[in-house]
PDB file of C-alpha atoms and ligand atoms in Angstrom:
ATOM      1  CA  MET A  22     117.603 119.480  78.066  1.00 93.00           C
ATOM      2  CA  LYS A  23     117.781 115.683  78.081  1.00 98.00           C
ATOM      3  CA  VAL A  24     118.238 113.738  81.326  1.00 98.00           C
ATOM      4  CA  ALA A  25     119.125 110.020  81.691  1.00 98.00           C
ATOM      5  CA  VAL A  26     118.566 108.669  85.178  1.00 98.00           C
ATOM      6  CA  LEU A  27     119.764 105.382  86.507  1.00 98.00           C
ATOM      7  CA  THR A  28     117.211 104.044  88.932  1.00 98.00           C
ATOM      8  CA  GLY A  29     115.905 101.070  90.865  1.00 96.00           C
ATOM      9  CA  GLY A  30     113.487 100.543  93.740  1.00 92.00           C
ATOM     10  CA  VAL A  31     111.100 102.937  95.428  1.00 90.00           C
ATOM     11  CA  GLY A  32     113.526 105.774  96.173  1.00 89.00           C
ATOM     12  CA  GLY A  33     114.500 105.845  92.496  1.00 95.00           C
ATOM     13  CA  ALA A  34     110.952 105.983  91.276  1.00 96.00           C
ATOM     14  CA  LYS A  35     110.231 108.927  93.643  1.00 94.00           C
ATOM     15  CA  LEU A  36     113.128 110.865  92.186  1.00 96.00           C
ATOM     16  CA  VAL A  37     112.050 110.178  88.615  1.00 97.00           C
ATOM     17  CA  LEU A  38     108.580 111.424  89.472  1.00 96.00           C
ATOM     18  CA  GLY A  39     110.241 114.530  90.861  1.00 96.00           C
ATOM     19  CA  LEU A  40     112.026 115.113  87.628  1.00 97.00           C
ATOM     20  CA  THR A  41     108.762 114.968  85.740  1.00 97.00           C
ATOM     21  CA  ARG A  42     107.591 117.883  87.952  1.00 96.00           C
ATOM     22  CA  ILE A  43     110.411 120.158  86.914  1.00 97.00           C
ATOM     23  CA  MET A  44     110.958 119.144  83.243  1.00 97.00           C
ATOM     24  CA  ALA A  45     109.147 117.623  80.259  1.00 98.00           C
ATOM     25  CA  PRO A  46     108.717 113.862  80.760  1.00 98.00           C
ATOM     26  CA  ARG A  47     109.668 113.191  77.148  1.00 98.00           C
ATOM     27  CA  ASP A  48     113.118 114.678  77.894  1.00 98.00           C
ATOM     28  CA  ILE A  49     113.688 112.002  80.592  1.00 98.00           C
ATOM     29  CA  THR A  50     114.974 108.464  79.985  1.00 98.00           C
ATOM     30  CA  ALA A  51     114.898 106.140  82.911  1.00 98.00           C
ATOM     31  CA  ILE A  52     117.386 103.271  82.701  1.00 98.00           C
ATOM     32  CA  VAL A  53     116.027 100.750  85.258  1.00 98.00           C
ATOM     33  CA  ASN A  54     117.621  97.926  87.256  1.00 98.00           C
ATOM     34  CA  THR A  55     116.326  94.471  86.245  1.00 98.00           C
ATOM     35  CA  GLY A  56     118.535  92.537  88.662  1.00 98.00           C
ATOM     36  CA  ASP A  57     115.531  92.162  90.965  1.00 98.00           C
ATOM     37  CA  ASP A  58     113.599  90.337  88.219  1.00 98.00           C
ATOM     38  CA  PHE A  59     112.548  86.764  88.504  1.00 97.00           C
ATOM     39  CA  THR A  60     109.993  84.298  87.228  1.00 97.00           C
ATOM     40  CA  HIS A  61     107.355  83.490  89.842  1.00 97.00           C
ATOM     41  CA  LEU A  62     104.785  80.814  89.163  1.00 97.00           C
ATOM     42  CA  GLY A  63     105.911  81.010  85.493  1.00 97.00           C
ATOM     43  CA  LEU A  64     105.258  84.689  85.390  1.00 97.00           C
ATOM     44  CA  PRO A  65     108.031  87.222  84.640  1.00 97.00           C
ATOM     45  CA  VAL A  66     108.164  89.891  87.288  1.00 98.00           C
ATOM     46  CA  SER A  67     110.195  93.101  86.929  1.00 98.00           C
ATOM     47  CA  PRO A  68     109.641  94.873  90.215  1.00 98.00           C
ATOM     48  CA  ASP A  69     111.715  98.046  89.602  1.00 98.00           C
ATOM     49  CA  ILE A  70     110.155  98.616  86.241  1.00 98.00           C
ATOM     50  CA  ASP A  71     106.718  97.876  87.671  1.00 97.00           C
ATOM     51  CA  THR A  72     107.232 100.257  90.529  1.00 97.00           C
ATOM     52  CA  LEU A  73     108.378 102.993  88.167  1.00 98.00           C
ATOM     53  CA  LEU A  74     105.398 102.489  85.749  1.00 98.00           C
ATOM     54  CA  TYR A  75     102.957 102.504  88.685  1.00 98.00           C
ATOM     55  CA  THR A  76     104.577 105.611  90.164  1.00 97.00           C
ATOM     56  CA  LEU A  77     104.631 107.563  86.872  1.00 98.00           C
ATOM     57  CA  SER A  78     101.104 106.620  85.943  1.00 98.00           C
ATOM     58  CA  GLY A  79      99.621 107.481  89.399  1.00 97.00           C
ATOM     59  CA  LYS A  80      98.677 103.869  90.106  1.00 98.00           C
ATOM     60  CA  ALA A  81     101.324 103.201  92.873  1.00 97.00           C
ATOM     61  CA  ASN A  82     100.502 102.212  96.401  1.00 96.00           C
ATOM     62  CA  ALA A  83     102.513 105.056  97.799  1.00 88.00           C
ATOM     63  CA  VAL A  84     102.461 103.804 101.387  1.00 88.00           C
ATOM     64  CA  GLN A  85     103.551 100.270 100.537  1.00 91.00           C
ATOM     65  CA  GLY A  86     106.151 101.415  98.031  1.00 87.00           C
ATOM     66  CA  TRP A  87     105.383  98.712  95.589  1.00 95.00           C
ATOM     67  CA  GLY A  88     102.275  97.479  93.781  1.00 97.00           C
ATOM     68  CA  ARG A  89      99.042  99.266  92.967  1.00 98.00           C
ATOM     69  CA  GLU A  90      96.803 101.489  95.033  1.00 98.00           C
ATOM     70  CA  GLY A  91      93.490  99.887  95.749  1.00 98.00           C
ATOM     71  CA  GLU A  92      94.795  96.494  94.730  1.00 98.00           C
ATOM     72  CA  THR A  93      92.604  93.438  95.238  1.00 98.00           C
ATOM     73  CA  TRP A  94      93.888  89.981  96.253  1.00 98.00           C
ATOM     74  CA  SER A  95      91.433  87.323  95.073  1.00 98.00           C
ATOM     75  CA  PHE A  96      94.172  85.588  93.131  1.00 98.00           C
ATOM     76  CA  MET A  97      96.305  85.286  96.232  1.00 98.00           C
ATOM     77  CA  SER A  98      93.519  83.975  98.427  1.00 98.00           C
ATOM     78  CA  ALA A  99      92.607  81.389  95.756  1.00 98.00           C
ATOM     79  CA  LEU A 100      96.333  80.468  95.472  1.00 98.00           C
ATOM     80  CA  ARG A 101      96.604  79.958  99.212  1.00 98.00           C
ATOM     81  CA  SER A 102      93.425  77.832  99.154  1.00 98.00           C
ATOM     82  CA  LEU A 103      95.286  75.589  96.727  1.00 98.00           C
ATOM     83  CA  GLY A 104      98.483  75.469  98.985  1.00 98.00           C
ATOM     84  CA  GLY A 105     100.364  77.654  96.513  1.00 98.00           C
ATOM     85  CA  PRO A 106     103.343  79.772  97.593  1.00 97.00           C
ATOM     86  CA  ASP A 107     102.285  83.021  99.347  1.00 96.00           C
ATOM     87  CA  TRP A 108     105.682  84.544 100.310  1.00 98.00           C
ATOM     88  CA  PHE A 109     105.489  86.821  97.233  1.00 98.00           C
ATOM     89  CA  HIS A 110     102.171  88.692  96.837  1.00 98.00           C
ATOM     90  CA  LEU A 111     100.776  89.174  93.305  1.00 98.00           C
ATOM     91  CA  GLY A 112      97.823  91.506  93.202  1.00 98.00           C
ATOM     92  CA  ASP A 113      94.932  91.064  90.908  1.00 98.00           C
ATOM     93  CA  GLY A 114      95.769  94.206  88.810  1.00 98.00           C
ATOM     94  CA  ASP A 115      99.540  93.580  89.044  1.00 98.00           C
ATOM     95  CA  LEU A 116      98.926  90.140  87.537  1.00 98.00           C
ATOM     96  CA  ALA A 117      97.818  91.703  84.258  1.00 97.00           C
ATOM     97  CA  LEU A 118     101.320  93.345  83.821  1.00 97.00           C
ATOM     98  CA  HIS A 119     103.081  90.027  84.422  1.00 97.00           C
ATOM     99  CA  VAL A 120     100.668  88.203  82.066  1.00 97.00           C
ATOM    100  CA  MET A 121     101.206  90.766  79.426  1.00 96.00           C
ATOM    101  CA  ARG A 122     104.962  90.207  79.746  1.00 96.00           C
ATOM    102  CA  LEU A 123     104.461  86.419  79.435  1.00 94.00           C
ATOM    103  CA  ALA A 124     102.370  87.069  76.317  1.00 87.00           C
ATOM    104  CA  GLY A 125     105.702  87.821  74.545  1.00 83.00           C
ATOM    105  CA  GLY A 126     108.124  90.366  73.361  1.00 93.00           C
ATOM    106  CA  LEU A 127     111.228  91.774  74.808  1.00 97.00           C
ATOM    107  CA  LEU A 128     111.051  93.377  78.202  1.00 98.00           C
ATOM    108  CA  SER A 129     111.882  96.718  76.550  1.00 98.00           C
ATOM    109  CA  GLN A 130     108.939  96.213  74.141  1.00 98.00           C
ATOM    110  CA  THR A 131     106.389  95.101  76.696  1.00 97.00           C
ATOM    111  CA  THR A 132     107.522  97.944  79.067  1.00 98.00           C
ATOM    112  CA  ALA A 133     107.119 100.515  76.202  1.00 98.00           C
ATOM    113  CA  ARG A 134     103.694  99.171  75.481  1.00 97.00           C
ATOM    114  CA  ALA A 135     102.646  99.461  79.194  1.00 98.00           C
ATOM    115  CA  ALA A 136     104.074 102.992  79.354  1.00 98.00           C
ATOM    116  CA  ALA A 137     102.164 104.093  76.235  1.00 98.00           C
ATOM    117  CA  ALA A 138      98.911 102.326  77.505  1.00 98.00           C
ATOM    118  CA  TRP A 139      99.184 104.232  80.806  1.00 98.00           C
ATOM    119  CA  GLY A 140     100.199 107.646  79.436  1.00 98.00           C
ATOM    120  CA  VAL A 141     103.706 107.563  80.781  1.00 98.00           C
ATOM    121  CA  HIS A 142     105.902 109.848  78.575  1.00 98.00           C
ATOM    122  CA  VAL A 143     109.109 109.228  80.349  1.00 98.00           C
ATOM    123  CA  GLU A 144     111.145 106.730  78.239  1.00 98.00           C
ATOM    124  CA  VAL A 145     111.397 103.746  80.552  1.00 98.00           C
ATOM    125  CA  LEU A 146     114.118 101.306  79.492  1.00 98.00           C
ATOM    126  CA  PRO A 147     115.261  98.112  81.224  1.00 98.00           C
ATOM    127  CA  MET A 148     119.038  98.152  81.572  1.00 98.00           C
ATOM    128  CA  SER A 149     119.092  95.060  79.388  1.00 98.00           C
ATOM    129  CA  ASP A 150     116.616  92.675  77.605  1.00 98.00           C
ATOM    130  CA  ASN A 151     118.821  89.764  78.752  1.00 98.00           C
ATOM    131  CA  PRO A 152     118.253  88.057  82.005  1.00 97.00           C
ATOM    132  CA  VAL A 153     120.450  89.353  84.926  1.00 98.00           C
ATOM    133  CA  ALA A 154     119.756  88.025  88.396  1.00 98.00           C
ATOM    134  CA  THR A 155     121.164  89.815  91.593  1.00 98.00           C
ATOM    135  CA  MET A 156     122.365  87.052  93.797  1.00 98.00           C
ATOM    136  CA  LEU A 157     123.485  87.437  97.481  1.00 98.00           C
ATOM    137  CA  GLU A 158     125.908  85.194  99.311  1.00 98.00           C
ATOM    138  CA  THR A 159     124.597  85.341 102.860  1.00 98.00           C
ATOM    139  CA  ASN A 160     124.822  83.462 106.183  1.00 98.00           C
ATOM    140  CA  ALA A 161     121.620  81.770 105.055  1.00 97.00           C
ATOM    141  CA  GLY A 162     123.161  80.602 101.878  1.00 98.00           C
ATOM    142  CA  LEU A 163     122.988  81.811  98.334  1.00 98.00           C
ATOM    143  CA  LEU A 164     119.731  83.869  97.908  1.00 98.00           C
ATOM    144  CA  SER A 165     118.150  85.437  94.829  1.00 97.00           C
ATOM    145  CA  PHE A 166     117.209  89.090  95.368  1.00 98.00           C
ATOM    146  CA  GLN A 167     113.524  88.522  96.058  1.00 97.00           C
ATOM    147  CA  ARG A 168     114.192  85.574  98.380  1.00 98.00           C
ATOM    148  CA  TYR A 169     116.525  87.873 100.316  1.00 97.00           C
ATOM    149  CA  PHE A 170     114.366  91.075 100.163  1.00 96.00           C
ATOM    150  CA  VAL A 171     110.842  89.571 100.545  1.00 96.00           C
ATOM    151  CA  ASP A 172     111.069  86.006 101.844  1.00 97.00           C
ATOM    152  CA  HIS A 173     113.816  86.742 104.293  1.00 97.00           C
ATOM    153  CA  SER A 174     112.976  90.470 104.859  1.00 96.00           C
ATOM    154  CA  CYS A 175     116.644  91.414 104.303  1.00 95.00           C
ATOM    155  CA  ALA A 176     117.496  89.684 107.657  1.00 97.00           C
ATOM    156  CA  PRO A 177     120.401  87.425 106.431  1.00 98.00           C
ATOM    157  CA  ILE A 178     123.880  88.848 106.768  1.00 98.00           C
ATOM    158  CA  VAL A 179     125.286  89.610 103.222  1.00 97.00           C
ATOM    159  CA  ARG A 180     128.845  88.586 102.464  1.00 97.00           C
ATOM    160  CA  SER A 181     128.987  89.277  98.754  1.00 97.00           C
ATOM    161  CA  ILE A 182     126.755  90.185  95.772  1.00 98.00           C
ATOM    162  CA  PHE A 183     126.961  89.187  92.186  1.00 98.00           C
ATOM    163  CA  PHE A 184     124.867  89.627  89.081  1.00 98.00           C
ATOM    164  CA  ASP A 185     124.245  86.240  87.429  1.00 98.00           C
ATOM    165  CA  GLY A 186     124.271  86.470  83.653  1.00 98.00           C
ATOM    166  CA  VAL A 187     125.375  90.027  83.452  1.00 98.00           C
ATOM    167  CA  GLN A 188     128.509  89.142  81.609  1.00 98.00           C
ATOM    168  CA  HIS A 189     126.383  87.768  78.713  1.00 98.00           C
ATOM    169  CA  SER A 190     124.046  90.793  78.779  1.00 98.00           C
ATOM    170  CA  ALA A 191     123.876  93.846  76.511  1.00 98.00           C
ATOM    171  CA  PRO A 192     122.275  97.271  77.109  1.00 98.00           C
ATOM    172  CA  ALA A 193     118.637  97.339  75.955  1.00 98.00           C
ATOM    173  CA  ALA A 194     117.955  99.303  72.710  1.00 98.00           C
ATOM    174  CA  GLY A 195     118.174 103.015  73.401  1.00 98.00           C
ATOM    175  CA  VAL A 196     120.120 102.769  76.642  1.00 98.00           C
ATOM    176  CA  LEU A 197     123.572 103.816  75.207  1.00 98.00           C
ATOM    177  CA  ARG A 198     121.938 106.460  73.009  1.00 98.00           C
ATOM    178  CA  ALA A 199     120.165 107.964  75.982  1.00 98.00           C
ATOM    179  CA  ILE A 200     123.461 108.239  77.866  1.00 98.00           C
ATOM    180  CA  GLU A 201     125.218 109.735  74.822  1.00 98.00           C
ATOM    181  CA  LYS A 202     122.441 112.183  74.113  1.00 98.00           C
ATOM    182  CA  ALA A 203     122.028 113.192  77.805  1.00 98.00           C
ATOM    183  CA  ASP A 204     122.891 116.765  78.913  1.00 97.00           C
ATOM    184  CA  THR A 205     122.786 115.405  82.549  1.00 98.00           C
ATOM    185  CA  VAL A 206     122.969 111.887  83.979  1.00 98.00           C
ATOM    186  CA  VAL A 207     121.361 111.386  87.425  1.00 98.00           C
ATOM    187  CA  ILE A 208     122.045 108.328  89.622  1.00 98.00           C
ATOM    188  CA  ALA A 209     118.848 108.106  91.677  1.00 97.00           C
ATOM    189  CA  PRO A 210     118.900 107.540  95.468  1.00 95.00           C
ATOM    190  CA  SER A 211     118.689 103.842  94.996  1.00 94.00           C
ATOM    191  CA  ASN A 212     120.739 101.297  96.781  1.00 95.00           C
ATOM    192  CA  PRO A 213     124.158 101.532  95.060  1.00 97.00           C
ATOM    193  CA  TRP A 214     125.135  97.930  95.697  1.00 97.00           C
ATOM    194  CA  LEU A 215     121.777  96.283  94.941  1.00 97.00           C
ATOM    195  CA  SER A 216     120.067  98.671  92.399  1.00 97.00           C
ATOM    196  CA  ILE A 217     122.756 100.742  90.550  1.00 98.00           C
ATOM    197  CA  ASP A 218     125.628  98.259  90.388  1.00 98.00           C
ATOM    198  CA  PRO A 219     123.626  95.793  88.256  1.00 98.00           C
ATOM    199  CA  ILE A 220     123.066  98.638  85.773  1.00 98.00           C
ATOM    200  CA  LEU A 221     126.796  99.647  85.812  1.00 98.00           C
ATOM    201  CA  ALA A 222     127.742  96.005  85.294  1.00 98.00           C
ATOM    202  CA  VAL A 223     125.949  95.542  81.983  1.00 98.00           C
ATOM    203  CA  PRO A 224     128.760  95.584  79.403  1.00 98.00           C
ATOM    204  CA  GLY A 225     129.060  98.946  77.728  1.00 98.00           C
ATOM    205  CA  ILE A 226     127.012 101.089  80.227  1.00 98.00           C
ATOM    206  CA  GLU A 227     129.806 102.266  82.508  1.00 98.00           C
ATOM    207  CA  ALA A 228     132.050 102.921  79.473  1.00 98.00           C
ATOM    208  CA  ALA A 229     129.307 105.115  77.978  1.00 98.00           C
ATOM    209  CA  LEU A 230     128.986 106.948  81.260  1.00 98.00           C
ATOM    210  CA  ARG A 231     132.763 107.527  81.318  1.00 97.00           C
ATOM    211  CA  ARG A 232     132.664 108.746  77.636  1.00 97.00           C
ATOM    212  CA  THR A 233     129.815 111.185  78.068  1.00 96.00           C
ATOM    213  CA  THR A 234     130.600 114.932  78.613  1.00 94.00           C
ATOM    214  CA  ALA A 235     127.385 115.205  80.536  1.00 97.00           C
ATOM    215  CA  PRO A 236     127.835 115.676  84.321  1.00 97.00           C
ATOM    216  CA  ILE A 237     126.865 112.682  86.382  1.00 98.00           C
ATOM    217  CA  ILE A 238     125.137 113.618  89.645  1.00 98.00           C
ATOM    218  CA  ALA A 239     124.099 111.093  92.260  1.00 98.00           C
ATOM    219  CA  VAL A 240     121.526 111.604  94.981  1.00 96.00           C
ATOM    220  CA  SER A 241     122.741 110.004  98.134  1.00 94.00           C
ATOM    221  CA  PRO A 242     120.467 107.212  99.569  1.00 92.00           C
ATOM    222  CA  ILE A 243     121.862 108.057 103.024  1.00 89.00           C
ATOM    223  CA  ILE A 244     119.991 110.566 105.288  1.00 85.00           C
ATOM    224  CA  ALA A 245     121.761 111.522 108.451  1.00 71.00           C
ATOM    225  CA  GLY A 246     123.708 108.305 108.802  1.00 62.00           C
ATOM    226  CA  LYS A 247     120.913 105.908 107.906  1.00 64.00           C
ATOM    227  CA  ALA A 248     119.036 104.757 104.767  1.00 60.00           C
ATOM    228  CA  VAL A 249     115.409 105.755 104.305  1.00 60.00           C
ATOM    229  CA  LYS A 250     113.892 102.450 103.153  1.00 61.00           C
ATOM    230  CA  GLY A 251     115.183  99.080 102.283  1.00 65.00           C
ATOM    231  CA  PRO A 252     118.430  97.416 103.500  1.00 84.00           C
ATOM    232  CA  THR A 253     121.040 100.017 102.420  1.00 91.00           C
ATOM    233  CA  ALA A 254     122.261 100.926 105.885  1.00 89.00           C
ATOM    234  CA  LYS A 255     122.278  97.349 107.052  1.00 92.00           C
ATOM    235  CA  LEU A 256     124.001  96.142 103.957  1.00 95.00           C
ATOM    236  CA  MET A 257     126.770  98.888 104.100  1.00 94.00           C
ATOM    237  CA  ALA A 258     127.506  97.754 107.814  1.00 92.00           C
ATOM    238  CA  GLU A 259     127.663  94.112 106.696  1.00 95.00           C
ATOM    239  CA  LEU A 260     130.015  95.029 103.768  1.00 95.00           C
ATOM    240  CA  GLY A 261     132.238  96.729 106.536  1.00 96.00           C
ATOM    241  CA  LEU A 262     131.470 100.236 105.233  1.00 93.00           C
ATOM    242  CA  PRO A 263     130.589 103.341 107.228  1.00 89.00           C
ATOM    243  CA  VAL A 264     126.975 104.243 106.751  1.00 88.00           C
ATOM    244  CA  ALA A 265     127.967 107.628 105.497  1.00 89.00           C
ATOM    245  CA  ASN A 266     128.391 109.625 102.290  1.00 92.00           C
ATOM    246  CA  THR A 267     132.056 109.017 102.271  1.00 93.00           C
ATOM    247  CA  ALA A 268     131.279 105.404 101.406  1.00 94.00           C
ATOM    248  CA  ILE A 269     128.790 106.379  98.698  1.00 95.00           C
ATOM    249  CA  VAL A 270     131.426 108.637  97.057  1.00 96.00           C
ATOM    250  CA  ALA A 271     134.043 106.012  97.530  1.00 96.00           C
ATOM    251  CA  HIS A 272     131.737 103.456  95.725  1.00 97.00           C
ATOM    252  CA  TYR A 273     130.982 105.550  92.732  1.00 97.00           C
ATOM    253  CA  GLY A 274     134.455 106.855  92.558  1.00 92.00           C
ATOM    254  CA  ASP A 275     135.409 109.269  89.761  1.00 93.00           C
ATOM    255  CA  LEU A 276     132.225 108.440  87.893  1.00 97.00           C
ATOM    256  CA  LEU A 277     130.622 111.309  89.835  1.00 97.00           C
ATOM    257  CA  GLN A 278     130.832 115.071  89.268  1.00 96.00           C
ATOM    258  CA  GLY A 279     128.431 115.826  92.150  1.00 96.00           C
ATOM    259  CA  LEU A 280     126.433 114.384  94.989  1.00 96.00           C
ATOM    260  CA  VAL A 281     123.206 115.728  96.450  1.00 95.00           C
ATOM    261  CA  ILE A 282     123.308 115.090 100.226  1.00 93.00           C
ATOM    262  CA  ASP A 283     120.815 115.603 102.966  1.00 89.00           C
ATOM    263  CA  SER A 284     120.866 118.918 104.705  1.00 87.00           C
ATOM    264  CA  GLY A 285     121.008 116.985 107.992  1.00 81.00           C
ATOM    265  CA  ASP A 286     124.371 115.394 107.121  1.00 80.00           C
ATOM    266  CA  ASP A 287     127.678 116.415 108.639  1.00 74.00           C
ATOM    267  CA  PRO A 288     128.938 119.363 106.520  1.00 68.00           C
ATOM    268  CA  GLY A 289     132.354 118.967 108.164  1.00 72.00           C
ATOM    269  CA  VAL A 290     133.561 116.030 106.010  1.00 77.00           C
ATOM    270  CA  ASP A 291     135.196 116.972 102.754  1.00 86.00           C
ATOM    271  CA  LEU A 292     133.750 114.371 100.367  1.00 89.00           C
ATOM    272  CA  GLY A 293     136.130 115.181  97.529  1.00 89.00           C
ATOM    273  CA  VAL A 294     133.241 115.728  95.232  1.00 92.00           C
ATOM    274  CA  CYS A 295     131.036 118.800  94.648  1.00 93.00           C
ATOM    275  CA  THR A 296     127.949 118.593  96.800  1.00 93.00           C
ATOM    276  CA  ALA A 297     124.565 120.270  96.985  1.00 93.00           C
ATOM    277  CA  ARG A 298     122.524 119.950 100.176  1.00 90.00           C
ATOM    278  CA  THR A 299     118.789 119.681 100.543  1.00 89.00           C
ATOM    279  CA  ALA A 300     116.305 117.718 102.639  1.00 86.00           C
ATOM    280  CA  THR A 301     116.503 114.537 100.589  1.00 85.00           C
ATOM    281  CA  LEU A 302     113.723 112.611 102.528  1.00 82.00           C
ATOM    282  CA  MET A 303     111.067 112.456  99.824  1.00 82.00           C
ATOM    283  CA  THR A 304     107.632 112.177 101.347  1.00 81.00           C
ATOM    284  CA  THR A 305     105.575 114.746  99.302  1.00 85.00           C
ATOM    285  CA  LEU A 306     105.507 115.466  95.631  1.00 85.00           C
ATOM    286  CA  ASP A 307     107.139 118.767  96.414  1.00 88.00           C
ATOM    287  CA  ASP A 308     109.999 116.917  98.197  1.00 88.00           C
ATOM    288  CA  ARG A 309     110.564 114.927  95.074  1.00 90.00           C
ATOM    289  CA  ALA A 310     110.526 117.902  92.826  1.00 90.00           C
ATOM    290  CA  ARG A 311     112.961 119.740  95.216  1.00 93.00           C
ATOM    291  CA  VAL A 312     115.474 116.806  95.301  1.00 92.00           C
ATOM    292  CA  ALA A 313     115.266 116.539  91.480  1.00 94.00           C
ATOM    293  CA  ARG A 314     115.821 120.283  91.187  1.00 96.00           C
ATOM    294  CA  ALA A 315     118.867 120.135  93.490  1.00 95.00           C
ATOM    295  CA  ALA A 316     120.381 117.457  91.211  1.00 96.00           C
ATOM    296  CA  ILE A 317     119.718 119.462  88.045  1.00 96.00           C
ATOM    297  CA  ASP A 318     120.989 122.665  89.456  1.00 96.00           C
ATOM    298  CA  LEU A 319     124.193 120.872  90.658  1.00 96.00           C
ATOM    299  CA  ALA A 320     124.753 119.576  87.150  1.00 96.00           C
ATOM    300  CA  ARG A 321     124.395 123.033  85.745  1.00 95.00           C
ATOM    301  CA  LEU A 322     127.684 124.004  87.588  1.00 95.00           C
ATOM    302  CA  PHE A 323     129.471 121.531  85.228  1.00 92.00           C
ATOM    303  CA  ARG A 324     127.794 122.465  81.971  1.00 82.00           C
ATOM    304  CA  PRO A 325     128.989 125.405  79.756  1.00 66.00           C
TER     305      PRO A 325
HETATM  306  N1  FO1 B  25     107.816  93.361  98.163  1.00 64.51           N
HETATM  307  C1  FO1 B  25     107.430  92.803  99.306  1.00 64.51           C
HETATM  308  O1  FO1 B  25     108.080  93.192 100.373  1.00 64.51           O
HETATM  309  N2  FO1 B  25     106.483  91.843  99.465  1.00 64.51           N
HETATM  310  C2  FO1 B  25     105.885  91.332  98.270  1.00 64.51           C
HETATM  311  O2  FO1 B  25     105.024  90.420  98.418  1.00 64.51           O
HETATM  312  C3  FO1 B  25     106.189  92.007  97.083  1.00 64.51           C
HETATM  313  C4  FO1 B  25     105.532  91.529  95.882  1.00 64.51           C
HETATM  314  C5  FO1 B  25     105.831  92.319  94.654  1.00 64.51           C
HETATM  315  C6  FO1 B  25     105.152  92.002  93.554  1.00 64.51           C
HETATM  316  C7  FO1 B  25     105.450  92.671  92.359  1.00 64.51           C
HETATM  317  C8  FO1 B  25     106.416  93.716  92.371  1.00 64.51           C
HETATM  318  O3  FO1 B  25     106.644  94.420  91.282  1.00 64.51           O
HETATM  319  C9  FO1 B  25     107.036  94.072  93.489  1.00 64.51           C
HETATM  320  C10 FO1 B  25     106.774  93.254  94.758  1.00 64.51           C
HETATM  321  N3  FO1 B  25     107.439  93.628  95.882  1.00 64.51           N
HETATM  322  C11 FO1 B  25     107.201  93.014  97.004  1.00 64.51           C
HETATM  323  C12 FO1 B  25     108.584  94.598  95.880  1.00 64.51           C
HETATM  324  C13 FO1 B  25     109.831  93.973  95.411  1.00 64.51           C
HETATM  325  O4  FO1 B  25     110.343  93.079  96.377  1.00 64.51           O
HETATM  326  C14 FO1 B  25     110.879  94.923  94.832  1.00 64.51           C
HETATM  327  O5  FO1 B  25     111.987  94.236  94.578  1.00 64.51           O
HETATM  328  C15 FO1 B  25     111.112  96.067  95.714  1.00 64.51           C
HETATM  329  O6  FO1 B  25     110.430  97.127  95.153  1.00 64.51           O
HETATM  330  C16 FO1 B  25     112.548  96.541  95.902  1.00 64.51           C
HETATM  331  O7  FO1 B  25     113.160  96.887  94.718  1.00 64.51           O
END
């Protein structure tokens, strides 16, 4: 069975790891958000791809959510001594990934090389090899994603979001094929507005999702009325949306066949989409496998 999973951020990486615990990694294609990407000190940084590669190769700093376990920071202390910018932390090991990207090749190529080098058998594909930058109009002005997320710690009030360059982008090689070949498509519990929308905005991707006969199952990022990590709940409130699964379903609309929701969420509300319930807070590896299993089992209801 082939699964294509749309993912971004830490929550998405956890779900992909959960999928590798219940099925063959080679049967999984992760289509990863690159709207968070930016060039820092001349280095190309692809945070959501980096987080996924670290997570799948056992290198991730699980507590911090991003970067490497056991990272060292001599580069950053030397940079500070030179008066360099220290709002965005680049670890010594992490630097190697960005330098390898700078060395050349398409993002999909450098990502495939890193995955192969680190024994990652999940197919990790950027949504596009073209530059797309998630930009946020806020009360602190127009901010790139990393300025909003890291430099301003998601504090500014978001008025609107757009994906600079997406109209000129194309799906990376293998993305449309992975969707067409998929028996199931999973939308990971990533922030729909910040991590999944950029993927859906790449010309051709949403159309491919609407063409596929594979059931599309999302895992809700909302747990009992709040989001687990990151700015999802705050962002939803700022966009005038209830921090509830009704808003998640309304956002994805008729793209979804099913939604995995947290067992702690109000069962009373009819979401208008088929739901499966499980404890969706993913702390342990078993949690991740359980949530992944819930999504795959829900998809089975829709497959002959
Ligand atoms: N997140 C932070 O909060 N502070 C950082 O200094 C930081 C550095 C960083 C470097 C490389 C990388 O791949 C991710 C990094 N992140 C950092 C996380 C980054 O902001 C991602 O966008 C998040 O993972 C959310 O998607």
